[in-house]
mmCIF file of C-alpha atoms and ligand atoms in Angstrom:
data_model
loop_
_atom_site.group_PDB
_atom_site.id
_atom_site.type_symbol
_atom_site.label_atom_id
_atom_site.label_comp_id
_atom_site.label_asym_id
_atom_site.label_seq_id
_atom_site.Cartn_x
_atom_site.Cartn_y
_atom_site.Cartn_z
ATOM 1 C CA MET R 1 -2.839 6.691 39.418
ATOM 2 C CA LYS R 2 -3.327 3.054 40.125
ATOM 3 C CA LYS R 3 -6.979 3.542 40.609
ATOM 4 C CA LEU R 4 -7.224 5.441 37.254
ATOM 5 C CA ILE R 5 -5.494 2.456 35.537
ATOM 6 C CA VAL R 6 -7.841 -0.067 37.223
ATOM 7 C CA ALA R 7 -10.957 2.094 36.284
ATOM 8 C CA LEU R 8 -9.791 2.288 32.682
ATOM 9 C CA LEU R 9 -9.172 -1.456 32.604
ATOM 10 C CA VAL R 10 -12.619 -2.094 33.967
ATOM 11 C CA LEU R 11 -14.053 0.291 31.322
ATOM 12 C CA VAL R 12 -12.283 -1.459 28.465
ATOM 13 C CA CYS R 13 -13.537 -4.859 29.665
ATOM 14 C CA CYS R 14 -17.022 -3.598 30.078
ATOM 15 C CA PHE R 15 -16.844 -2.151 26.587
ATOM 16 C CA SER R 16 -15.652 -5.519 25.156
ATOM 17 C CA LEU R 17 -18.336 -7.366 26.865
ATOM 18 C CA PHE R 18 -20.957 -4.887 25.738
ATOM 19 C CA ALA R 19 -19.648 -4.998 22.105
ATOM 20 C CA GLN R 20 -19.658 -8.806 22.256
ATOM 21 C CA ALA R 21 -23.203 -8.889 23.697
ATOM 22 C CA ALA R 22 -24.401 -6.440 21.054
ATOM 23 C CA ALA R 23 -22.989 -8.560 18.276
ATOM 24 C CA GLU R 24 -24.666 -11.577 19.704
ATOM 25 C CA SER R 25 -27.908 -9.915 20.317
ATOM 26 C CA SER R 26 -28.073 -8.547 16.703
ATOM 27 C CA GLY R 27 -27.635 -12.042 15.510
ATOM 28 C CA LYS R 28 -25.037 -10.844 13.019
ATOM 29 C CA THR R 29 -21.586 -12.212 12.616
ATOM 30 C CA ARG R 30 -18.973 -9.638 13.571
ATOM 31 C CA ILE R 31 -16.045 -8.931 11.286
ATOM 32 C CA GLY R 32 -12.855 -7.082 12.506
ATOM 33 C CA VAL R 33 -11.227 -4.895 9.880
ATOM 34 C CA ALA R 34 -7.875 -3.184 10.862
ATOM 35 C CA MET R 35 -6.495 -0.601 8.762
ATOM 36 C CA PRO R 36 -3.001 1.029 9.101
ATOM 37 C CA THR R 37 -3.671 4.829 8.928
ATOM 38 C CA LYS R 38 -6.094 7.497 7.856
ATOM 39 C CA ASP R 39 -3.201 9.614 6.678
ATOM 40 C CA LEU R 40 -3.160 8.108 3.242
ATOM 41 C CA GLN R 41 -6.125 8.402 0.948
ATOM 42 C CA ARG R 42 -6.194 4.862 -0.222
ATOM 43 C CA TRP R 43 -6.774 3.268 3.332
ATOM 44 C CA ASN R 44 -9.839 5.427 3.926
ATOM 45 C CA GLN R 45 -11.254 4.175 0.649
ATOM 46 C CA ASP R 46 -10.327 0.544 1.505
ATOM 47 C CA GLY R 47 -11.886 0.806 4.912
ATOM 48 C CA ASP R 48 -15.069 2.610 3.645
ATOM 49 C CA ASN R 49 -15.534 0.054 0.962
ATOM 50 C CA MET R 50 -15.013 -2.881 3.143
ATOM 51 C CA LYS R 51 -17.495 -1.566 5.738
ATOM 52 C CA LYS R 52 -20.205 -0.840 3.224
ATOM 53 C CA LEU R 53 -19.808 -4.116 1.373
ATOM 54 C CA LEU R 54 -19.671 -6.298 4.482
ATOM 55 C CA GLU R 55 -22.788 -4.581 6.023
ATOM 56 C CA ALA R 56 -24.642 -4.959 2.820
ATOM 57 C CA ALA R 57 -23.868 -8.647 2.982
ATOM 58 C CA GLY R 58 -25.359 -8.811 6.387
ATOM 59 C CA TYR R 59 -22.354 -8.633 8.710
ATOM 60 C CA GLU R 60 -21.454 -6.325 11.656
ATOM 61 C CA VAL R 61 -18.236 -4.491 11.171
ATOM 62 C CA GLU R 62 -15.611 -3.279 13.612
ATOM 63 C CA LEU R 63 -13.377 -0.999 11.487
ATOM 64 C CA LEU R 64 -10.246 0.548 13.196
ATOM 65 C CA TYR R 65 -7.482 2.686 12.081
ATOM 66 C CA ALA R 66 -4.141 2.677 14.004
ATOM 67 C CA GLY R 67 -2.425 6.018 12.963
ATOM 68 C CA ASN R 68 0.544 4.041 11.653
ATOM 69 C CA ASP R 69 1.231 3.119 15.326
ATOM 70 C CA ILE R 70 2.318 -0.534 15.629
ATOM 71 C CA ALA R 71 1.444 -0.906 19.395
ATOM 72 C CA GLN R 72 -1.930 0.623 18.683
ATOM 73 C CA GLN R 73 -2.631 -1.886 15.807
ATOM 74 C CA VAL R 74 -1.680 -4.818 18.123
ATOM 75 C CA SER R 75 -4.039 -3.748 20.856
ATOM 76 C CA GLN R 76 -6.849 -3.042 18.344
ATOM 77 C CA VAL R 77 -6.528 -6.557 16.921
ATOM 78 C CA GLU R 78 -6.530 -8.045 20.556
ATOM 79 C CA ASN R 79 -9.729 -6.085 21.329
ATOM 80 C CA MET R 80 -11.422 -7.387 18.015
ATOM 81 C CA ILE R 81 -10.635 -11.002 19.202
ATOM 82 C CA ASN R 82 -12.027 -10.156 22.596
ATOM 83 C CA ASN R 83 -15.067 -8.391 21.079
ATOM 84 C CA GLY R 84 -16.216 -11.594 19.449
ATOM 85 C CA CYS R 85 -15.064 -10.955 15.806
ATOM 86 C CA LYS R 86 -15.412 -14.202 13.825
ATOM 87 C CA VAL R 87 -13.020 -13.201 10.982
ATOM 88 C CA LEU R 88 -10.199 -10.598 11.006
ATOM 89 C CA VAL R 89 -9.157 -8.649 7.949
ATOM 90 C CA ILE R 90 -5.904 -6.848 8.494
ATOM 91 C CA ALA R 91 -3.792 -4.349 6.555
ATOM 92 C CA SER R 92 -0.735 -4.436 8.691
ATOM 93 C CA ILE R 93 1.511 -1.401 9.636
ATOM 94 C CA ASP R 94 4.506 -3.738 10.194
ATOM 95 C CA GLY R 95 4.068 -7.259 8.679
ATOM 96 C CA SER R 96 6.153 -8.850 11.320
ATOM 97 C CA SER R 97 4.497 -7.335 14.595
ATOM 98 C CA LEU R 98 1.163 -9.116 14.819
ATOM 99 C CA GLY R 99 2.524 -12.750 15.859
ATOM 100 C CA THR R 100 1.175 -12.678 19.494
ATOM 101 C CA PRO R 101 -2.389 -11.443 18.895
ATOM 102 C CA LEU R 102 -2.734 -13.749 15.887
ATOM 103 C CA ALA R 103 -1.476 -16.662 17.760
ATOM 104 C CA GLU R 104 -4.460 -15.858 20.170
ATOM 105 C CA ALA R 105 -6.908 -15.638 17.189
ATOM 106 C CA LYS R 106 -5.702 -19.053 15.897
ATOM 107 C CA ALA R 107 -6.172 -20.574 19.350
ATOM 108 C CA LYS R 108 -9.703 -19.321 19.241
ATOM 109 C CA GLY R 109 -10.372 -20.557 15.718
ATOM 110 C CA ILE R 110 -10.676 -17.099 14.284
ATOM 111 C CA PRO R 111 -9.483 -17.021 10.596
ATOM 112 C CA VAL R 112 -7.277 -14.159 9.456
ATOM 113 C CA ILE R 113 -7.079 -12.496 5.952
ATOM 114 C CA ALA R 114 -4.012 -10.334 5.180
ATOM 115 C CA TYR R 115 -5.285 -7.205 3.383
ATOM 116 C CA ASP R 116 -3.087 -5.681 0.720
ATOM 117 C CA ARG R 117 0.061 -6.402 2.870
ATOM 118 C CA LEU R 118 1.269 -9.815 3.835
ATOM 119 C CA ILE R 119 1.513 -10.677 7.569
ATOM 120 C CA MET R 120 4.859 -12.240 8.140
ATOM 121 C CA ASN R 121 6.463 -14.859 10.255
ATOM 122 C CA THR R 122 3.319 -16.354 11.594
ATOM 123 C CA ASP R 123 1.274 -19.471 10.752
ATOM 124 C CA ALA R 124 -1.815 -17.738 11.963
ATOM 125 C CA VAL R 125 -2.664 -16.060 8.613
ATOM 126 C CA ASP R 126 -5.113 -18.049 6.385
ATOM 127 C CA TYR R 127 -5.384 -16.007 3.271
ATOM 128 C CA TYR R 128 -3.862 -12.947 1.514
ATOM 129 C CA ALA R 129 -5.641 -10.682 -0.801
ATOM 130 C CA THR R 130 -3.824 -7.894 -2.746
ATOM 131 C CA PHE R 131 -2.946 -6.547 -6.101
ATOM 132 C CA ASP R 132 -0.019 -8.269 -7.930
ATOM 133 C CA ASN R 133 2.715 -6.288 -6.166
ATOM 134 C CA TYR R 134 5.706 -7.560 -8.346
ATOM 135 C CA MET R 135 3.552 -6.575 -11.453
ATOM 136 C CA VAL R 136 3.067 -3.012 -10.034
ATOM 137 C CA GLY R 137 6.955 -2.784 -9.976
ATOM 138 C CA THR R 138 7.495 -4.198 -13.473
ATOM 139 C CA LYS R 139 4.842 -1.794 -14.927
ATOM 140 C CA GLN R 140 6.711 1.120 -13.327
ATOM 141 C CA GLY R 141 10.126 -0.260 -14.663
ATOM 142 C CA GLU R 142 8.708 -0.831 -18.131
ATOM 143 C CA TYR R 143 7.225 2.671 -18.267
ATOM 144 C CA ILE R 144 10.654 4.159 -17.669
ATOM 145 C CA GLU R 145 12.277 1.687 -20.219
ATOM 146 C CA LYS R 146 9.817 2.983 -22.898
ATOM 147 C CA ALA R 147 9.649 6.692 -21.947
ATOM 148 C CA LEU R 148 13.511 6.893 -22.203
ATOM 149 C CA GLY R 149 13.937 4.549 -25.122
ATOM 150 C CA LEU R 150 16.289 2.294 -23.187
ATOM 151 C CA LYS R 151 15.580 -0.737 -25.293
ATOM 152 C CA ASP R 152 16.970 1.328 -28.315
ATOM 153 C CA GLY R 153 20.178 1.900 -26.335
ATOM 154 C CA LYS R 154 19.367 5.583 -25.668
ATOM 155 C CA GLY R 155 21.095 7.278 -22.659
ATOM 156 C CA PRO R 156 22.864 7.863 -20.387
ATOM 157 C CA TYR R 157 20.279 9.261 -18.123
ATOM 158 C CA ASN R 158 20.438 10.234 -14.446
ATOM 159 C CA MET R 159 18.053 8.454 -12.154
ATOM 160 C CA GLU R 160 17.198 8.268 -8.479
ATOM 161 C CA ILE R 161 15.100 5.686 -6.658
ATOM 162 C CA PHE R 162 12.492 5.895 -3.914
ATOM 163 C CA THR R 163 10.730 3.026 -2.491
ATOM 164 C CA GLY R 164 8.477 2.290 0.580
ATOM 165 C CA ASP R 165 8.667 1.235 4.298
ATOM 166 C CA PRO R 166 10.989 -1.564 5.166
ATOM 167 C CA GLY R 167 8.327 -3.143 7.440
ATOM 168 C CA ASP R 168 5.948 -3.530 4.529
ATOM 169 C CA ASN R 169 6.639 -6.742 2.482
ATOM 170 C CA ASN R 170 4.987 -5.011 -0.511
ATOM 171 C CA ALA R 171 7.801 -2.576 -0.779
ATOM 172 C CA LEU R 172 10.328 -5.424 -1.531
ATOM 173 C CA PHE R 173 7.935 -6.696 -4.258
ATOM 174 C CA PHE R 174 7.519 -3.199 -5.848
ATOM 175 C CA TYR R 175 11.199 -2.437 -5.655
ATOM 176 C CA GLY R 176 12.082 -5.974 -6.876
ATOM 177 C CA GLY R 177 9.751 -5.772 -9.815
ATOM 178 C CA ALA R 178 10.938 -2.387 -11.002
ATOM 179 C CA MET R 179 14.650 -3.117 -10.377
ATOM 180 C CA ASP R 180 14.387 -6.329 -12.503
ATOM 181 C CA VAL R 181 13.596 -4.090 -15.466
ATOM 182 C CA VAL R 182 15.894 -1.169 -14.770
ATOM 183 C CA ARG R 183 18.945 -2.857 -13.215
ATOM 184 C CA PRO R 184 20.370 -4.131 -16.494
ATOM 185 C CA TYR R 185 20.260 -0.545 -17.802
ATOM 186 C CA ILE R 186 22.188 0.684 -14.703
ATOM 187 C CA GLU R 187 24.679 -2.059 -15.412
ATOM 188 C CA LYS R 188 25.128 -1.041 -19.008
ATOM 189 C CA GLY R 189 25.629 2.601 -17.934
ATOM 190 C CA GLN R 190 22.327 3.759 -19.704
ATOM 191 C CA LEU R 191 20.989 4.790 -16.357
ATOM 192 C CA ILE R 192 23.381 6.462 -13.811
ATOM 193 C CA VAL R 193 22.255 6.873 -10.164
ATOM 194 C CA ASN R 194 24.523 9.714 -9.109
ATOM 195 C CA SER R 195 23.807 9.399 -5.371
ATOM 196 C CA LYS R 196 24.783 5.670 -5.705
ATOM 197 C CA GLN R 197 21.793 4.825 -3.466
ATOM 198 C CA VAL R 198 20.428 1.896 -5.099
ATOM 199 C CA ASP R 199 20.102 -0.924 -2.518
ATOM 200 C CA PHE R 200 16.781 -1.456 -0.942
ATOM 201 C CA ALA R 201 17.787 -0.277 2.597
ATOM 202 C CA GLU R 202 19.235 2.960 1.085
ATOM 203 C CA VAL R 203 16.131 3.873 -0.968
ATOM 204 C CA ALA R 204 13.549 2.817 1.482
ATOM 205 C CA THR R 205 11.185 5.493 2.966
ATOM 206 C CA ALA R 206 10.101 4.962 6.559
ATOM 207 C CA ASN R 207 6.319 4.991 6.858
ATOM 208 C CA TRP R 208 5.974 5.673 3.169
ATOM 209 C CA SER R 209 6.071 9.395 4.316
ATOM 210 C CA THR R 210 5.873 12.265 1.857
ATOM 211 C CA GLU R 211 8.015 14.251 4.182
ATOM 212 C CA ASN R 212 10.765 11.786 4.480
ATOM 213 C CA ALA R 213 10.885 11.363 0.690
ATOM 214 C CA GLN R 214 10.993 15.089 0.338
ATOM 215 C CA ASN R 215 13.905 15.350 2.691
ATOM 216 C CA ARG R 216 15.908 12.750 1.027
ATOM 217 C CA MET R 217 15.223 14.163 -2.338
ATOM 218 C CA GLU R 218 16.247 17.631 -1.166
ATOM 219 C CA ALA R 219 19.536 16.221 0.223
ATOM 220 C CA ILE R 220 20.220 14.355 -3.114
ATOM 221 C CA LEU R 221 19.591 17.534 -5.090
ATOM 222 C CA SER R 222 21.890 19.662 -3.121
ATOM 223 C CA SER R 223 24.632 17.052 -3.057
ATOM 224 C CA TYR R 224 24.489 15.644 -6.537
ATOM 225 C CA TYR R 225 22.446 17.994 -8.855
ATOM 226 C CA ALA R 226 23.602 21.365 -7.824
ATOM 227 C CA GLY R 227 25.406 23.204 -10.727
ATOM 228 C CA GLY R 228 22.907 22.378 -13.431
ATOM 229 C CA LYS R 229 23.160 18.539 -13.703
ATOM 230 C CA THR R 230 19.892 17.195 -15.140
ATOM 231 C CA LEU R 231 17.829 14.642 -13.256
ATOM 232 C CA ASP R 232 16.009 12.693 -15.982
ATOM 233 C CA VAL R 233 13.994 10.010 -14.057
ATOM 234 C CA VAL R 234 12.887 9.255 -10.567
ATOM 235 C CA LEU R 235 11.516 5.709 -9.833
ATOM 236 C CA CYS R 236 9.134 6.087 -7.029
ATOM 237 C CA SER R 237 7.253 3.100 -5.669
ATOM 238 C CA ASN R 238 3.974 5.003 -4.883
ATOM 239 C CA ASP R 239 2.260 8.301 -4.840
ATOM 240 C CA SER R 240 3.090 9.430 -1.405
ATOM 241 C CA THR R 241 6.690 9.110 -2.082
ATOM 242 C CA ALA R 242 6.362 10.645 -5.504
ATOM 243 C CA LEU R 243 4.556 13.661 -3.922
ATOM 244 C CA GLY R 244 7.610 14.137 -1.699
ATOM 245 C CA VAL R 245 9.918 14.132 -4.591
ATOM 246 C CA GLU R 246 7.692 16.401 -6.632
ATOM 247 C CA ASN R 247 7.644 18.953 -3.769
ATOM 248 C CA ALA R 248 11.379 18.779 -3.428
ATOM 249 C CA LEU R 249 11.878 19.343 -7.146
ATOM 250 C CA ALA R 250 9.383 22.257 -7.233
ATOM 251 C CA ASN R 251 11.364 24.061 -4.522
ATOM 252 C CA ASN R 252 15.023 23.228 -5.446
ATOM 253 C CA TYR R 253 15.331 22.235 -9.066
ATOM 254 C CA LYS R 254 15.488 24.278 -12.225
ATOM 255 C CA GLY R 255 16.125 21.721 -14.934
ATOM 256 C CA ALA R 256 13.635 19.944 -17.289
ATOM 257 C CA TRP R 257 11.102 18.009 -15.203
ATOM 258 C CA PRO R 258 12.106 14.270 -14.914
ATOM 259 C CA VAL R 259 9.953 11.278 -15.653
ATOM 260 C CA ILE R 260 8.371 10.194 -12.272
ATOM 261 C CA THR R 261 6.416 7.012 -11.455
ATOM 262 C CA GLY R 262 3.788 6.461 -8.742
ATOM 263 C CA GLN R 263 1.134 4.154 -7.517
ATOM 264 C CA ASP R 264 -2.423 4.411 -6.219
ATOM 265 C CA CYS R 265 -3.755 7.310 -8.242
ATOM 266 C CA ASP R 266 -4.173 9.517 -5.184
ATOM 267 C CA ILE R 267 -6.060 12.757 -5.971
ATOM 268 C CA ALA R 268 -2.996 15.084 -5.336
ATOM 269 C CA ASN R 269 -0.917 12.853 -7.646
ATOM 270 C CA VAL R 270 -3.552 12.695 -10.478
ATOM 271 C CA LYS R 271 -3.657 16.536 -10.370
ATOM 272 C CA ASN R 272 0.070 16.595 -10.659
ATOM 273 C CA MET R 273 -0.158 14.173 -13.572
ATOM 274 C CA LEU R 274 -2.578 16.500 -15.272
ATOM 275 C CA ALA R 275 -0.155 19.319 -14.513
ATOM 276 C CA GLY R 276 2.763 17.426 -16.143
ATOM 277 C CA LYS R 277 4.483 16.884 -12.874
ATOM 278 C CA GLN R 278 4.059 13.137 -12.590
ATOM 279 C CA SER R 279 4.240 10.788 -15.657
ATOM 280 C CA MET R 280 2.103 7.896 -14.477
ATOM 281 C CA SER R 281 0.569 5.993 -11.606
ATOM 282 C CA ILE R 282 -0.601 2.598 -11.036
ATOM 283 C CA PHE R 283 -4.370 2.305 -10.528
ATOM 284 C CA LYS R 284 -5.392 -0.241 -7.988
ATOM 285 C CA ASP R 285 -9.109 -0.009 -7.795
ATOM 286 C CA THR R 286 -9.829 -0.376 -4.075
ATOM 287 C CA ARG R 287 -13.401 -1.308 -4.830
ATOM 288 C CA THR R 288 -12.228 -4.404 -6.623
ATOM 289 C CA LEU R 289 -9.923 -5.563 -3.847
ATOM 290 C CA ALA R 290 -12.633 -4.880 -1.152
ATOM 291 C CA ALA R 291 -15.258 -6.793 -3.095
ATOM 292 C CA LYS R 292 -12.899 -9.775 -3.496
ATOM 293 C CA VAL R 293 -12.129 -9.818 0.303
ATOM 294 C CA VAL R 294 -15.792 -9.610 1.136
ATOM 295 C CA GLU R 295 -16.224 -12.734 -1.132
ATOM 296 C CA MET R 296 -13.521 -14.378 0.910
ATOM 297 C CA VAL R 297 -14.928 -13.374 4.223
ATOM 298 C CA ASP R 298 -18.447 -14.687 3.180
ATOM 299 C CA ALA R 299 -16.943 -18.018 2.079
ATOM 300 C CA ILE R 300 -14.957 -18.488 5.276
ATOM 301 C CA ALA R 301 -17.841 -17.412 7.474
ATOM 302 C CA LYS R 302 -19.878 -20.026 5.862
ATOM 303 C CA GLY R 303 -17.253 -22.631 6.601
ATOM 304 C CA ALA R 304 -16.067 -22.925 2.903
ATOM 305 C CA LYS R 305 -12.685 -22.294 1.308
ATOM 306 C CA ALA R 306 -12.053 -18.678 0.057
ATOM 307 C CA PRO R 307 -11.323 -18.145 -3.621
ATOM 308 C CA VAL R 308 -7.528 -17.843 -4.445
ATOM 309 C CA ASN R 309 -5.602 -17.676 -7.677
ATOM 310 C CA ASP R 310 -1.993 -17.913 -6.462
ATOM 311 C CA THR R 311 -0.558 -20.605 -4.113
ATOM 312 C CA SER R 312 3.139 -20.111 -4.661
ATOM 313 C CA THR R 313 4.282 -16.527 -4.535
ATOM 314 C CA TYR R 314 3.812 -15.222 -0.948
ATOM 315 C CA ASN R 315 5.826 -17.067 1.581
ATOM 316 C CA ASN R 316 5.578 -15.259 4.871
ATOM 317 C CA GLY R 317 8.688 -16.933 6.326
ATOM 318 C CA VAL R 318 6.593 -19.725 7.961
ATOM 319 C CA LYS R 319 4.269 -20.774 5.183
ATOM 320 C CA VAL R 320 3.121 -20.015 1.682
ATOM 321 C CA VAL R 321 -0.050 -18.034 2.227
ATOM 322 C CA PRO R 322 -2.869 -18.796 -0.412
ATOM 323 C CA SER R 323 -3.484 -15.517 -2.178
ATOM 324 C CA TYR R 324 -5.907 -13.721 -4.408
ATOM 325 C CA LEU R 325 -4.026 -11.295 -6.692
ATOM 326 C CA CYS R 326 -6.011 -8.552 -8.410
ATOM 327 C CA GLU R 327 -4.472 -6.953 -11.550
ATOM 328 C CA PRO R 328 -3.045 -3.420 -11.235
ATOM 329 C CA VAL R 329 -3.531 -1.201 -14.182
ATOM 330 C CA PHE R 330 -1.324 1.435 -15.692
ATOM 331 C CA ALA R 331 -2.574 5.078 -15.630
ATOM 332 C CA ASP R 332 -1.519 8.221 -17.324
ATOM 333 C CA VAL R 333 -3.023 11.392 -18.853
ATOM 334 C CA ASN R 334 -4.240 9.425 -21.788
ATOM 335 C CA ASN R 335 -6.450 6.874 -19.988
ATOM 336 C CA TYR R 336 -7.275 8.596 -16.641
ATOM 337 C CA LYS R 337 -10.717 9.703 -17.788
ATOM 338 C CA GLU R 338 -11.777 6.200 -18.543
ATOM 339 C CA LEU R 339 -10.182 4.713 -15.542
ATOM 340 C CA LEU R 340 -10.898 7.166 -12.895
ATOM 341 C CA LEU R 341 -13.953 9.348 -14.022
ATOM 342 C CA ASP R 342 -16.020 7.062 -16.188
ATOM 343 C CA SER R 343 -15.713 4.211 -13.679
ATOM 344 C CA GLY R 344 -17.028 6.585 -10.968
ATOM 345 C CA TYR R 345 -13.924 6.365 -8.829
ATOM 346 C CA TYR R 346 -13.548 10.111 -8.746
ATOM 347 C CA THR R 347 -15.787 12.987 -9.782
ATOM 348 C CA ALA R 348 -14.408 15.635 -12.180
ATOM 349 C CA ASP R 349 -14.731 18.166 -9.313
ATOM 350 C CA GLN R 350 -12.398 16.063 -7.182
ATOM 351 C CA LEU R 351 -9.657 16.458 -9.780
ATOM 352 C CA LYS R 352 -9.989 20.192 -10.181
HETATM 353 C C1 BGC H 1 0.313 -0.351 -0.626
HETATM 354 C C2 BGC H 1 0.280 0.899 -1.516
HETATM 355 C C3 BGC H 1 0.487 2.134 -0.694
HETATM 356 C C4 BGC H 1 1.554 2.027 0.400
HETATM 357 C C5 BGC H 1 1.639 3.170 1.310
HETATM 358 C C6 BGC H 1 1.455 -0.385 0.321
HETATM 359 O O1 BGC H 1 1.467 -1.431 1.080
HETATM 360 O O2 BGC H 1 0.085 -1.514 -1.503
HETATM 361 O O3 BGC H 1 -0.762 0.946 -2.322
HETATM 362 O O4 BGC H 1 0.781 3.277 -1.452
HETATM 363 O O5 BGC H 1 1.333 0.845 1.085
HETATM 364 O O6 BGC H 1 0.417 3.153 2.078
#
């Protein structure tokens, strides 16, 4: 066993040296891109876009996915540092788990850009690029406000709430933005959360998993909506959680279909939107974010400052991280053609 471990270690070291030598001999600057998982459509797009654009700009790219496994992401980032990457771009699984490898990156003078999700509790993150996460939440909340006529005093309506993974700082922003819009209506009694699950910890979904959201929705339906009570609206922070809610409703709910929010415009959810099973999604064009991050990498690699447009919002617990916030866009059946098809994001066949 010992021999096997030693042999594996030697192999990993050789590979690192080889990778570093290859990068140096190609004369290209090597950039490490760490993505959380291939399970969700968006991260595949983000990774592909980043790789394509960085290579077109003349960089060599080490792109790795960590299967939503925190320990795997930590070791991937360590390997990127040892493989001679000169800039790291990281979409973290758990924002607070990268302190140790990033301290190493900092000691070696390797700049770090947090991609989409803020990296928390470390001074070793230089920049953050994302969509305006709070705005994502307010757009979802405002959609509900309008769809139900809450400003006109309509209600009461029954609502349930699903947000994302507690280790993802974004989830707090999505939840916060949406709750700032809908909470006053809960307080006035126009929105009633029958499960009483309203606090962030109660409505979080581990790993943003469709299955976890589905299980929780099924439990809520059988405990609070059996016997014909109508569920009018489900606030979902993103498409993977919305999909779980939609699956649970399809199997266990006979009433009128509720208003359901989402985010990402994943193919499965756009199809549900066209079938009347999801009311809206937020479109975050991953091409825009990737292009902006490549611009940032390019600036840093040339020793300049990266472009930012927000220097106050994203405090990671240690410092305010200079950020570039792209604007998220509201999408529904009325504008999806223009947003998703005309822009070449999807082909019509993909949505059939
Ligand atoms: C991203 C969302 C995504 C979610 C689940 C969040 O950090 O901003 O776009 O739906 O993670 O992967």
